[in-house]
Each structure stands twice: as C-alpha cells, then as structure tokens.
Amino acid sequence: MTTICKHPIVKVVAREEDAEFVECQKCGEVFDSAEYSDIAIEEAALAETPSDD
C-alpha cells in the first residue's frame, strides 16, 4: 500500500512571467505553485467538514 505525498516541503525551481513552479522535497514532483495552493485549500476544507462517525 502506497501513501500519497501531501507535499509538506516544497521549493521554487522556476519562475516565468505569470507562473511559478515548485518541487516537492519529499517525492520530487514538480508542479505549478497554483496547484499547491489548491491542495492546501482542499485539505483545509476537508478538515473543517465534520465527519459522520
């Protein structure tokens, strides 16, 4: 069973006029920093949602 990396530590690896790319220091994935912001927003929303347990 593999675990999904939530990208706890990232560093900026490239910048263009309207984009910034970051690399996860844990898994090595490179992605647009806007995607990283979306991940944080989704996790915050899940944390605020009460569970039915």
PDB file of N, CA and C in Angstrom:
ATOM      1  N   MET A   1       0.851  -1.184   0.000  1.00  0.00           N
ATOM      2  CA  MET A   1       0.000   0.000   0.000  1.00  0.00           C
ATOM      3  C   MET A   1       0.898   1.249   0.000  1.00  0.00           C
ATOM      4  N   THR A   2       0.688   2.125  -0.957  1.00  0.00           N
ATOM      5  CA  THR A   2       1.478   3.346  -1.026  1.00  0.00           C
ATOM      6  C   THR A   2       0.703   4.503  -0.420  1.00  0.00           C
ATOM      7  N   THR A   3       1.432   5.416   0.177  1.00  0.00           N
ATOM      8  CA  THR A   3       0.788   6.593   0.748  1.00  0.00           C
ATOM      9  C   THR A   3       0.939   7.754  -0.221  1.00  0.00           C
ATOM     10  N   ILE A   4      -0.011   8.647  -0.202  1.00  0.00           N
ATOM     11  CA  ILE A   4       0.010   9.810  -1.080  1.00  0.00           C
ATOM     12  C   ILE A   4       0.779  10.934  -0.390  1.00  0.00           C
ATOM     13  N   CYS A   5       1.749  11.480  -1.090  1.00  0.00           N
ATOM     14  CA  CYS A   5       2.524  12.595  -0.559  1.00  0.00           C
ATOM     15  C   CYS A   5       1.661  13.852  -0.583  1.00  0.00           C
ATOM     16  N   LYS A   6       1.594  14.547   0.502  1.00  0.00           N
ATOM     17  CA  LYS A   6       0.831  15.808   0.568  1.00  0.00           C
ATOM     18  C   LYS A   6       1.734  17.014   0.366  1.00  0.00           C
ATOM     19  N   HIS A   7       2.965  16.787  -0.076  1.00  0.00           N
ATOM     20  CA  HIS A   7       3.931  17.836  -0.384  1.00  0.00           C
ATOM     21  C   HIS A   7       4.159  18.779   0.799  1.00  0.00           C
ATOM     22  N   PRO A   8       4.691  18.234   1.913  1.00  0.00           N
ATOM     23  CA  PRO A   8       4.891  19.060   3.106  1.00  0.00           C
ATOM     24  C   PRO A   8       5.975  20.126   2.956  1.00  0.00           C
ATOM     25  N   ILE A   9       6.968  19.861   2.113  1.00  0.00           N
ATOM     26  CA  ILE A   9       8.070  20.814   1.927  1.00  0.00           C
ATOM     27  C   ILE A   9       8.307  20.981   0.435  1.00  0.00           C
ATOM     28  N   VAL A  10       8.186  22.209  -0.043  1.00  0.00           N
ATOM     29  CA  VAL A  10       8.432  22.482  -1.455  1.00  0.00           C
ATOM     30  C   VAL A  10       9.429  23.625  -1.596  1.00  0.00           C
ATOM     31  N   LYS A  11      10.100  23.678  -2.758  1.00  0.00           N
ATOM     32  CA  LYS A  11      10.981  24.807  -3.053  1.00  0.00           C
ATOM     33  C   LYS A  11      10.709  25.266  -4.481  1.00  0.00           C
ATOM     34  N   VAL A  12      10.888  26.540  -4.720  1.00  0.00           N
ATOM     35  CA  VAL A  12      10.689  27.111  -6.042  1.00  0.00           C
ATOM     36  C   VAL A  12      11.851  26.669  -6.924  1.00  0.00           C
ATOM     37  N   VAL A  13      11.514  26.137  -8.109  1.00  0.00           N
ATOM     38  CA  VAL A  13      12.561  25.695  -9.029  1.00  0.00           C
ATOM     39  C   VAL A  13      12.589  26.508 -10.322  1.00  0.00           C
ATOM     40  N   ALA A  14      11.493  27.211 -10.639  1.00  0.00           N
ATOM     41  CA  ALA A  14      11.462  28.034 -11.853  1.00  0.00           C
ATOM     42  C   ALA A  14      10.383  29.085 -11.736  1.00  0.00           C
ATOM     43  N   ARG A  15      10.652  30.230 -12.372  1.00  0.00           N
ATOM     44  CA  ARG A  15       9.655  31.303 -12.424  1.00  0.00           C
ATOM     45  C   ARG A  15       9.582  31.806 -13.846  1.00  0.00           C
ATOM     46  N   GLU A  16       8.363  32.065 -14.311  1.00  0.00           N
ATOM     47  CA  GLU A  16       8.137  32.695 -15.598  1.00  0.00           C
ATOM     48  C   GLU A  16       7.302  33.940 -15.331  1.00  0.00           C
ATOM     49  N   GLU A  17       6.886  34.635 -16.364  1.00  0.00           N
ATOM     50  CA  GLU A  17       6.136  35.879 -16.187  1.00  0.00           C
ATOM     51  C   GLU A  17       4.915  35.713 -15.290  1.00  0.00           C
ATOM     52  N   ASP A  18       4.115  34.704 -15.564  1.00  0.00           N
ATOM     53  CA  ASP A  18       2.868  34.546 -14.819  1.00  0.00           C
ATOM     54  C   ASP A  18       2.749  33.193 -14.121  1.00  0.00           C
ATOM     55  N   ALA A  19       3.865  32.475 -13.975  1.00  0.00           N
ATOM     56  CA  ALA A  19       3.814  31.157 -13.344  1.00  0.00           C
ATOM     57  C   ALA A  19       5.059  30.928 -12.492  1.00  0.00           C
ATOM     58  N   GLU A  20       4.862  30.120 -11.460  1.00  0.00           N
ATOM     59  CA  GLU A  20       5.960  29.740 -10.578  1.00  0.00           C
ATOM     60  C   GLU A  20       5.856  28.233 -10.371  1.00  0.00           C
ATOM     61  N   PHE A  21       6.950  27.531 -10.528  1.00  0.00           N
ATOM     62  CA  PHE A  21       6.938  26.085 -10.398  1.00  0.00           C
ATOM     63  C   PHE A  21       7.714  25.678  -9.157  1.00  0.00           C
ATOM     64  N   VAL A  22       7.160  24.722  -8.423  1.00  0.00           N
ATOM     65  CA  VAL A  22       7.779  24.246  -7.197  1.00  0.00           C
ATOM     66  C   VAL A  22       8.024  22.744  -7.288  1.00  0.00           C
ATOM     67  N   GLU A  23       9.009  22.288  -6.512  1.00  0.00           N
ATOM     68  CA  GLU A  23       9.338  20.870  -6.450  1.00  0.00           C
ATOM     69  C   GLU A  23       9.152  20.381  -5.025  1.00  0.00           C
ATOM     70  N   CYS A  24       8.451  19.274  -4.857  1.00  0.00           N
ATOM     71  CA  CYS A  24       8.283  18.666  -3.545  1.00  0.00           C
ATOM     72  C   CYS A  24       9.606  18.041  -3.135  1.00  0.00           C
ATOM     73  N   GLN A  25      10.084  18.364  -1.943  1.00  0.00           N
ATOM     74  CA  GLN A  25      11.344  17.832  -1.456  1.00  0.00           C
ATOM     75  C   GLN A  25      11.212  16.394  -0.965  1.00  0.00           C
ATOM     76  N   LYS A  26       9.974  15.923  -0.807  1.00  0.00           N
ATOM     77  CA  LYS A  26       9.755  14.561  -0.333  1.00  0.00           C
ATOM     78  C   LYS A  26       9.644  13.566  -1.494  1.00  0.00           C
ATOM     79  N   CYS A  27       8.800  13.884  -2.499  1.00  0.00           N
ATOM     80  CA  CYS A  27       8.571  12.928  -3.585  1.00  0.00           C
ATOM     81  C   CYS A  27       9.185  13.355  -4.911  1.00  0.00           C
ATOM     82  N   GLY A  28       9.626  14.614  -5.032  1.00  0.00           N
ATOM     83  CA  GLY A  28      10.279  15.073  -6.245  1.00  0.00           C
ATOM     84  C   GLY A  28       9.353  15.581  -7.334  1.00  0.00           C
ATOM     85  N   GLU A  29       8.041  15.573  -7.088  1.00  0.00           N
ATOM     86  CA  GLU A  29       7.095  16.050  -8.096  1.00  0.00           C
ATOM     87  C   GLU A  29       7.256  17.555  -8.296  1.00  0.00           C
ATOM     88  N   VAL A  30       7.206  17.992  -9.567  1.00  0.00           N
ATOM     89  CA  VAL A  30       7.282  19.402  -9.911  1.00  0.00           C
ATOM     90  C   VAL A  30       5.917  19.820 -10.441  1.00  0.00           C
ATOM     91  N   PHE A  31       5.401  20.943  -9.938  1.00  0.00           N
ATOM     92  CA  PHE A  31       4.088  21.407 -10.360  1.00  0.00           C
ATOM     93  C   PHE A  31       3.973  22.905 -10.191  1.00  0.00           C
ATOM     94  N   ASP A  32       2.939  23.470 -10.803  1.00  0.00           N
ATOM     95  CA  ASP A  32       2.660  24.904 -10.708  1.00  0.00           C
ATOM     96  C   ASP A  32       2.290  25.235  -9.269  1.00  0.00           C
ATOM     97  N   SER A  33       2.790  26.340  -8.754  1.00  0.00           N
ATOM     98  CA  SER A  33       2.509  26.706  -7.365  1.00  0.00           C
ATOM     99  C   SER A  33       1.021  26.936  -7.128  1.00  0.00           C
ATOM    100  N   ALA A  34       0.272  27.277  -8.174  1.00  0.00           N
ATOM    101  CA  ALA A  34      -1.177  27.434  -8.036  1.00  0.00           C
ATOM    102  C   ALA A  34      -1.817  26.102  -7.651  1.00  0.00           C
ATOM    103  N   GLU A  35      -1.289  25.001  -8.179  1.00  0.00           N
ATOM    104  CA  GLU A  35      -1.790  23.679  -7.809  1.00  0.00           C
ATOM    105  C   GLU A  35      -1.521  23.406  -6.334  1.00  0.00           C
ATOM    106  N   TYR A  36      -0.360  23.837  -5.843  1.00  0.00           N
ATOM    107  CA  TYR A  36      -0.015  23.645  -4.438  1.00  0.00           C
ATOM    108  C   TYR A  36      -0.993  24.402  -3.545  1.00  0.00           C
ATOM    109  N   SER A  37      -1.370  25.610  -3.950  1.00  0.00           N
ATOM    110  CA  SER A  37      -2.355  26.398  -3.204  1.00  0.00           C
ATOM    111  C   SER A  37      -3.694  25.689  -3.187  1.00  0.00           C
ATOM    112  N   ASP A  38      -4.072  25.090  -4.316  1.00  0.00           N
ATOM    113  CA  ASP A  38      -5.339  24.362  -4.399  1.00  0.00           C
ATOM    114  C   ASP A  38      -5.338  23.162  -3.464  1.00  0.00           C
ATOM    115  N   ILE A  39      -4.215  22.475  -3.354  1.00  0.00           N
ATOM    116  CA  ILE A  39      -4.101  21.332  -2.447  1.00  0.00           C
ATOM    117  C   ILE A  39      -4.337  21.791  -1.006  1.00  0.00           C
ATOM    118  N   ALA A  40      -3.723  22.893  -0.615  1.00  0.00           N
ATOM    119  CA  ALA A  40      -3.864  23.412   0.752  1.00  0.00           C
ATOM    120  C   ALA A  40      -5.307  23.811   1.035  1.00  0.00           C
ATOM    121  N   ILE A  41      -5.973  24.431   0.067  1.00  0.00           N
ATOM    122  CA  ILE A  41      -7.369  24.842   0.232  1.00  0.00           C
ATOM    123  C   ILE A  41      -8.265  23.620   0.394  1.00  0.00           C
ATOM    124  N   GLU A  42      -8.048  22.585  -0.440  1.00  0.00           N
ATOM    125  CA  GLU A  42      -8.855  21.365  -0.352  1.00  0.00           C
ATOM    126  C   GLU A  42      -8.667  20.679   0.995  1.00  0.00           C
ATOM    127  N   GLU A  43      -7.431  20.602   1.476  1.00  0.00           N
ATOM    128  CA  GLU A  43      -7.173  19.964   2.768  1.00  0.00           C
ATOM    129  C   GLU A  43      -7.826  20.735   3.902  1.00  0.00           C
ATOM    130  N   ALA A  44      -7.810  22.059   3.840  1.00  0.00           N
ATOM    131  CA  ALA A  44      -8.442  22.870   4.877  1.00  0.00           C
ATOM    132  C   ALA A  44      -9.953  22.650   4.875  1.00  0.00           C
ATOM    133  N   ALA A  45     -10.535  22.553   3.704  1.00  0.00           N
ATOM    134  CA  ALA A  45     -11.973  22.327   3.602  1.00  0.00           C
ATOM    135  C   ALA A  45     -12.344  20.953   4.166  1.00  0.00           C
ATOM    136  N   LEU A  46     -11.535  19.946   3.893  1.00  0.00           N
ATOM    137  CA  LEU A  46     -11.798  18.607   4.422  1.00  0.00           C
ATOM    138  C   LEU A  46     -11.664  18.585   5.941  1.00  0.00           C
ATOM    139  N   ALA A  47     -10.727  19.332   6.470  1.00  0.00           N
ATOM    140  CA  ALA A  47     -10.520  19.369   7.911  1.00  0.00           C
ATOM    141  C   ALA A  47     -11.686  20.046   8.625  1.00  0.00           C
ATOM    142  N   GLU A  48     -12.335  21.000   7.970  1.00  0.00           N
ATOM    143  CA  GLU A  48     -13.460  21.713   8.576  1.00  0.00           C
ATOM    144  C   GLU A  48     -14.771  20.947   8.472  1.00  0.00           C
ATOM    145  N   THR A  49     -14.853  19.991   7.555  1.00  0.00           N
ATOM    146  CA  THR A  49     -16.075  19.222   7.355  1.00  0.00           C
ATOM    147  C   THR A  49     -16.205  18.199   8.474  1.00  0.00           C
ATOM    148  N   PRO A  50     -17.301  18.267   9.231  1.00  0.00           N
ATOM    149  CA  PRO A  50     -17.498  17.293  10.308  1.00  0.00           C
ATOM    150  C   PRO A  50     -17.765  15.905   9.735  1.00  0.00           C
ATOM    151  N   SER A  51     -17.190  14.895  10.364  1.00  0.00           N
ATOM    152  CA  SER A  51     -17.413  13.527   9.894  1.00  0.00           C
ATOM    153  C   SER A  51     -18.676  12.971  10.519  1.00  0.00           C
ATOM    154  N   ASP A  52     -19.214  11.922   9.884  1.00  0.00           N
ATOM    155  CA  ASP A  52     -20.451  11.290  10.375  1.00  0.00           C
ATOM    156  C   ASP A  52     -20.157  10.138  11.325  1.00  0.00           C
ATOM    157  N   ASP A  53     -18.925   9.988  11.781  1.00  0.00           N
ATOM    158  CA  ASP A  53     -18.550   8.880  12.665  1.00  0.00           C
ATOM    159  C   ASP A  53     -19.102   9.040  14.030  1.00  0.00           C
TER     160      ASP A  53
END
